[in-house]
Coordinates of C-alpha atoms in Angstrom, one line a residue:
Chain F
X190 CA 0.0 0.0 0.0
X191 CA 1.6 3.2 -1.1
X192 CA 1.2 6.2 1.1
X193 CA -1.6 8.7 0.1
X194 CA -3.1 11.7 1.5
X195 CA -6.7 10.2 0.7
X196 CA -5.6 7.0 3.1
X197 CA -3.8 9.4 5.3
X198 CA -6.9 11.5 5.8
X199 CA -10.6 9.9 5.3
X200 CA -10.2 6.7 7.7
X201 CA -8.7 9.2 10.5
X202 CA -11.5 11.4 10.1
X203 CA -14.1 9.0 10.0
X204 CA -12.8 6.9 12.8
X205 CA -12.4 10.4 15.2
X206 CA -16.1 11.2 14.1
X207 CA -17.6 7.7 14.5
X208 CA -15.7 7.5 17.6
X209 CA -17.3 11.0 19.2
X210 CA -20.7 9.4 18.2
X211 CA -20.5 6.5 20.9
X212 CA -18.9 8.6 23.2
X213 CA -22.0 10.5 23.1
X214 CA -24.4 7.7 23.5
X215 CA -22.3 6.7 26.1
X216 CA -22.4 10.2 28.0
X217 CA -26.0 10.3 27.1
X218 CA -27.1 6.7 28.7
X219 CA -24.8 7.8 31.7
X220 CA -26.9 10.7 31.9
X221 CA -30.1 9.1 32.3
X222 CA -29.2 5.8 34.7
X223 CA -27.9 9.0 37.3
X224 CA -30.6 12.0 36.4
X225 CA -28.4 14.2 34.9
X226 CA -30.5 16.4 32.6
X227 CA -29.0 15.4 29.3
X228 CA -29.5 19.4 27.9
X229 CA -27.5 20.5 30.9
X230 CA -25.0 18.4 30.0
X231 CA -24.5 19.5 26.6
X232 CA -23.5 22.8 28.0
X233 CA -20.9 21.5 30.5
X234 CA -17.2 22.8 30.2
X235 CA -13.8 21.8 32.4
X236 CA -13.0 25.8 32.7
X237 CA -15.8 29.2 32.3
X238 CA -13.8 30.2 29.2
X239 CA -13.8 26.7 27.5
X240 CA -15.8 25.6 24.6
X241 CA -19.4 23.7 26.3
X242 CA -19.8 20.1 25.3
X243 CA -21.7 21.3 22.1
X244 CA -18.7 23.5 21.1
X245 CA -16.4 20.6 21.2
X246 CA -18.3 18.4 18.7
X247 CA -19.0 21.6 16.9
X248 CA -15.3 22.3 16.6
X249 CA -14.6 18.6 15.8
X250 CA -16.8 18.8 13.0
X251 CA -15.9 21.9 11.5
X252 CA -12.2 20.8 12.1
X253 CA -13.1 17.4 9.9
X254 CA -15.1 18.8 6.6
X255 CA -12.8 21.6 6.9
X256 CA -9.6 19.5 6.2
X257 CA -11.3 17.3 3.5
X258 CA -13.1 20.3 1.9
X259 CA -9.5 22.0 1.6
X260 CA -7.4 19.0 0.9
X261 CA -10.1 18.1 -2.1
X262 CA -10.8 21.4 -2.8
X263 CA -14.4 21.6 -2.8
X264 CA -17.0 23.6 -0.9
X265 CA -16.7 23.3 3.0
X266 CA -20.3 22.8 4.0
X267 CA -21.8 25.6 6.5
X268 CA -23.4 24.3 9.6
X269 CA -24.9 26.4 12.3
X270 CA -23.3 25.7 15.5
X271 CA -27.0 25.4 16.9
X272 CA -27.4 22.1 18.7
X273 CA -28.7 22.0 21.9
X274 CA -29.5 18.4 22.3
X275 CA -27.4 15.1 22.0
X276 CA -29.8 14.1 19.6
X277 CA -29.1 17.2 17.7
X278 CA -25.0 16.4 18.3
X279 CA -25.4 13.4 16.8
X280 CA -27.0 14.7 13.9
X281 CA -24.3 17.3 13.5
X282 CA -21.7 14.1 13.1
X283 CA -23.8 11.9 10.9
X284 CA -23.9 15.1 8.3
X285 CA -20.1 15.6 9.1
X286 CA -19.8 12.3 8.2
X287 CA -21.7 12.1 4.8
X288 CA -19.9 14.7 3.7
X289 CA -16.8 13.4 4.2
X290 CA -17.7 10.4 2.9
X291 CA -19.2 11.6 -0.4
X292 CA -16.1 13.6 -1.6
X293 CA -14.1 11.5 -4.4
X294 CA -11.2 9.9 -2.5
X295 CA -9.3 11.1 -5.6
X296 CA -9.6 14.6 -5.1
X297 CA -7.2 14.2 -1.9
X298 CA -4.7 13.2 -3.5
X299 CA -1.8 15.0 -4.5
X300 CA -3.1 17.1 -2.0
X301 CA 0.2 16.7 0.5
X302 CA 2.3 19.5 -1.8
X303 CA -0.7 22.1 -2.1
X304 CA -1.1 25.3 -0.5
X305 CA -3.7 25.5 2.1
X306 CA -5.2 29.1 3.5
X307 CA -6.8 29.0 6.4
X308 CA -8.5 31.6 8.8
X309 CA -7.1 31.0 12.3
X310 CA -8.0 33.4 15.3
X311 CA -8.4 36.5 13.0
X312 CA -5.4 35.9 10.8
X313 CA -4.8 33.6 7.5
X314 CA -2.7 30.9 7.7
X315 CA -0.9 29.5 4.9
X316 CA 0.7 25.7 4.9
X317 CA 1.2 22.8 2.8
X318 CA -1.3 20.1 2.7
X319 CA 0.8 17.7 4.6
X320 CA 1.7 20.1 7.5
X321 CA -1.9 21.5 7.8
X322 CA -3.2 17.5 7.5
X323 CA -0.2 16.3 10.1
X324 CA 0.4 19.3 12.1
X325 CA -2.9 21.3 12.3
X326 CA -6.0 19.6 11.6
X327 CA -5.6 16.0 12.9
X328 CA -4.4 17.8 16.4
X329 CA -7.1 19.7 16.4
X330 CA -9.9 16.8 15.5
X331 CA -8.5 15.0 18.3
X332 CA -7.9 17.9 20.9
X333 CA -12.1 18.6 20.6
X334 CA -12.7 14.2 20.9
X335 CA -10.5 14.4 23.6
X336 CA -11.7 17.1 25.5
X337 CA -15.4 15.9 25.0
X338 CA -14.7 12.8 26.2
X339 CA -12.9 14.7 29.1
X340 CA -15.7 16.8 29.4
X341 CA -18.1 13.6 29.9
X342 CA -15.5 11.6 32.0
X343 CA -15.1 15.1 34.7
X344 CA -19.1 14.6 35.1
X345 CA -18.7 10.5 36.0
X346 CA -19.6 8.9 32.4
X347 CA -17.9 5.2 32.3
X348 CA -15.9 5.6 29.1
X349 CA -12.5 4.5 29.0
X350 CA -9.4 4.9 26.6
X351 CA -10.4 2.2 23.8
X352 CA -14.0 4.7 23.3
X353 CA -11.9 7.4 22.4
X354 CA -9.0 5.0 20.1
X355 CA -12.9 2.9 18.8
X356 CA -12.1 -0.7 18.0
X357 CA -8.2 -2.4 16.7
X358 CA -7.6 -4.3 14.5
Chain Y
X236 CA 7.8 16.5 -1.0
X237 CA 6.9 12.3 -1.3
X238 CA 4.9 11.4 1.5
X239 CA 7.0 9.0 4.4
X240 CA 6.6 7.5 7.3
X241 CA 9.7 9.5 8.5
X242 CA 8.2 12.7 7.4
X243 CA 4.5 11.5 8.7
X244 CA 5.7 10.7 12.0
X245 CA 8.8 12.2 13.4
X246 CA 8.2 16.5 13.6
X247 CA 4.5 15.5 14.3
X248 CA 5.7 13.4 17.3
X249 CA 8.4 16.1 18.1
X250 CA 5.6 19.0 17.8
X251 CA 3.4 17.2 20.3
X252 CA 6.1 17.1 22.7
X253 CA 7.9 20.4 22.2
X254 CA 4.0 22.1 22.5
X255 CA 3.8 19.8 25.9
X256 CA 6.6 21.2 27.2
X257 CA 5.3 24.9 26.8
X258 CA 2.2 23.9 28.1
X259 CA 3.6 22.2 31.5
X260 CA 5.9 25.6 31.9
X261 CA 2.2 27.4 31.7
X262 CA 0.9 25.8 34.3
X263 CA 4.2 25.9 36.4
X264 CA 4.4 29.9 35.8
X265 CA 0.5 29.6 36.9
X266 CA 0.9 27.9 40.1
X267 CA 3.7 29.9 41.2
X268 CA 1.5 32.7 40.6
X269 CA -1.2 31.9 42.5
X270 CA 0.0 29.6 45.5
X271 CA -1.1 26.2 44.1
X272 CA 1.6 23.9 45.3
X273 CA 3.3 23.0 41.8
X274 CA 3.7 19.2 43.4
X275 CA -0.1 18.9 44.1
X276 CA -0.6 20.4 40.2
X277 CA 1.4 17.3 39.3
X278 CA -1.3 15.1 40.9
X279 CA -4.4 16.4 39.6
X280 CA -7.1 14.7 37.7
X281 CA -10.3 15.3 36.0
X282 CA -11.7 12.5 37.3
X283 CA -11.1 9.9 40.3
X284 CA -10.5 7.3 38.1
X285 CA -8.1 9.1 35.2
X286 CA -4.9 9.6 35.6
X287 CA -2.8 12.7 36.6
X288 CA -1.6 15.3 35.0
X289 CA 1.9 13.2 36.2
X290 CA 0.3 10.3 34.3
X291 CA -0.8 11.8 31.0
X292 CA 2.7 13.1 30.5
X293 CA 4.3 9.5 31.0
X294 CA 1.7 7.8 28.4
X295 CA 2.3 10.5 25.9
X296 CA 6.0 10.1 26.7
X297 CA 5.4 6.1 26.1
X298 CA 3.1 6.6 22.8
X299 CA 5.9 8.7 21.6
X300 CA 8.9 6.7 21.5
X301 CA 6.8 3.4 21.9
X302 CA 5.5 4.7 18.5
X303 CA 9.1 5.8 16.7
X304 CA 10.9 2.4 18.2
X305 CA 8.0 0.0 16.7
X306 CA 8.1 1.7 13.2
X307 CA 11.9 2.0 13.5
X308 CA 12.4 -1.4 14.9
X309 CA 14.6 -0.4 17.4
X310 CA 14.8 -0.9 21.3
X311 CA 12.2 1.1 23.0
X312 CA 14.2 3.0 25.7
X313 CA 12.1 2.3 29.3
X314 CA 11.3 5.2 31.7
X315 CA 10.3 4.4 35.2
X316 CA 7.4 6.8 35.4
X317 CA 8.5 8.1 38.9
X318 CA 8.4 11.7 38.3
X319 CA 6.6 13.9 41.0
X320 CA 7.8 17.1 40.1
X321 CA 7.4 19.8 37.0
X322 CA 11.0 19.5 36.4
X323 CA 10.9 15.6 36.9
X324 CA 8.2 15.9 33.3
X325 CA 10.1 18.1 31.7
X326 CA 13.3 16.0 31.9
X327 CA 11.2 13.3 30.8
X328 CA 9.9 14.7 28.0
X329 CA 13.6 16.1 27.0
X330 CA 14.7 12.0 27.2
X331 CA 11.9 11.0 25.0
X332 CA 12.3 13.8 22.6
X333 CA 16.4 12.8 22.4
X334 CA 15.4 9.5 21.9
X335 CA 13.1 10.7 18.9
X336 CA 15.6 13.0 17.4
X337 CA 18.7 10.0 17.7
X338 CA 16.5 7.6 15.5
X339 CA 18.2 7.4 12.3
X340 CA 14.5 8.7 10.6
X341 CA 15.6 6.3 7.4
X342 CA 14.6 3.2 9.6
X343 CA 11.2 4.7 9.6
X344 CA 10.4 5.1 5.7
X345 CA 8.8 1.5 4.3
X346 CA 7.4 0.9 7.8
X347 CA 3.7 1.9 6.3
X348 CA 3.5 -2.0 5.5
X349 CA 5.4 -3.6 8.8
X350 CA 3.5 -5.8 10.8
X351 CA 3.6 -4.0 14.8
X352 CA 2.9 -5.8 17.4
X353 CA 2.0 -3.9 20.8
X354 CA 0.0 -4.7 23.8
X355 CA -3.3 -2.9 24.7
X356 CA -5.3 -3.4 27.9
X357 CA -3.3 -7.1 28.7
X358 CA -3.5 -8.4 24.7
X359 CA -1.1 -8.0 22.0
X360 CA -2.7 -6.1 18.6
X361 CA -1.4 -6.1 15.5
X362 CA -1.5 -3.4 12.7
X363 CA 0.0 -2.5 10.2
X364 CA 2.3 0.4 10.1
X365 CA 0.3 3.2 8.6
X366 CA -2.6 1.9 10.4
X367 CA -0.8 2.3 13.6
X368 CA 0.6 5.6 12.8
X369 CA -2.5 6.8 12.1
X370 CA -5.6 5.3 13.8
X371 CA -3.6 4.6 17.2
X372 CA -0.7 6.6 18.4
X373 CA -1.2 9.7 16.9
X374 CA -4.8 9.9 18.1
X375 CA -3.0 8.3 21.4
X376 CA -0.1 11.2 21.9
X377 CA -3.0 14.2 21.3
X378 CA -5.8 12.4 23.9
X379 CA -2.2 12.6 26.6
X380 CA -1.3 16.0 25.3
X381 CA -4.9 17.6 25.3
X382 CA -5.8 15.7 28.9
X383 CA -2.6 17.2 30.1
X384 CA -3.4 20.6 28.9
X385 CA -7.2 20.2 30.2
X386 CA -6.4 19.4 33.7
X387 CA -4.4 22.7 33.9
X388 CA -7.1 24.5 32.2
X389 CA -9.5 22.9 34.6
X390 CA -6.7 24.5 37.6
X391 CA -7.0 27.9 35.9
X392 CA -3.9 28.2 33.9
X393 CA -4.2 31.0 31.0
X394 CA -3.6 28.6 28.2
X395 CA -5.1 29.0 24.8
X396 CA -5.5 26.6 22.0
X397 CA -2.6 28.0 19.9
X398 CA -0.5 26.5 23.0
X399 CA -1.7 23.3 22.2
X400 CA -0.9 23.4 18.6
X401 CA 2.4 25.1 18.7
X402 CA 3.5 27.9 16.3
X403 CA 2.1 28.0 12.8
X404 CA 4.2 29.0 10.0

């Protein structure tokens, strides 16, 4: 198997994404076996100027059509950073995901030697498509799994390591 | 620029530890500033049953090196995880990084088709090299660095996401 930045990039996406998604059921069931009100939930953060619950799996998604819009170089979908609900999180992820699933693998390829602009906090960066996949995006698709997880973990959800990694091989 | 395993792997895994580094002197300059005992910092968690701040800087230590050793195939140096201190980390994150940067990064290209072998939760997984690269360590070394970097969010320290992903070009 030769290297490729569509092999690279759409399993690692997918597998972050469908990974969040059963994090969330599992914060979800937590929530109801202890009486947790599953809407507060949503807005829970480790620290007052942190992204809520909702902002991390808003910022996951827009981290993961971002990179494969911009690596493909199509149209990065707009969505509206209004959930409120798991069941409206997990809708948020399944359109992430079609999306990233319905862009031809073959557009990503190639893709490690382009230029990539991106707006980052007010500025526009500029990198190649194998630093923005290896040293800015990926990071960043992990950091907002991670810190959901953490999120849901802080507030006495029974995940463990192997939810956030999802099933080996 | 022909995408490698050396060229995948090695600045990512030295960016995640070089950004860990900044982050941990954050949190130091933090606690001196505001009287948290910097040796009590070290043993903070998010949760009862996660590990410390101590502890997510030893496994992202491990996933590091465990990571460049396997898809080098070369010794995996052991550290005894008995640091209690800030500067204890740091010096453990300055081994592992050494450790990184002495891998002759050659032994890494072709490893995108070696079998690894590694043990997870008491059984022994194989994947192949690529897959390991990129559906486990990776993901493995950001959930350590972001965990580390939440539990000194959660403790007030004035980080931002840009610490977390480390200088842009």
């Amino acid at each position: 198997m030769t290297l490729s930045m569509s092999a690279l990039t759409l399993p690692a996406v997918e597998r972050a994404l469908t990974n969040l998604s059963a994090i969330l059921d599992k914060g979800l069931t937590h929530a109801k076996a202890t009486g947790i009100d599953p809407d507060t939930l949503v807005q829970a953060r480790l620290a007052p100027d942190m992204l809520t619950l909702a902002g991390q799996v808003q910022r996951a998604s827009d981290s993961a059509k971002g990179l494969v819009a911009r690596l493909a170089g199509v149209d990065n979908p707009s969505m509206a950073d209004d959930e409120t609900s798991f069941a409206q999180l997990q809708d948020r992820i399944a359109r992430t995901l079609a999306f990233v699933r319905g862009v031809d693998r073959k557009l990503l390829d190639g893709s490690e030697t382009r230029t990539v602009t991106l707006p980052v906090r007010g500025q526009t960066i500029t990198l190649g498509g194998q630093a923005y996949l290896m040293g800015f995006a990926l990071p960043n698709i992990h950091f907002h799994v991670t810190t959901a997880y953490a999120i849901l973990r802080h507030n006495g959800a029974p995940l463990g390591k192997l939810d956030y990694l999802g099933p080996l091989a």
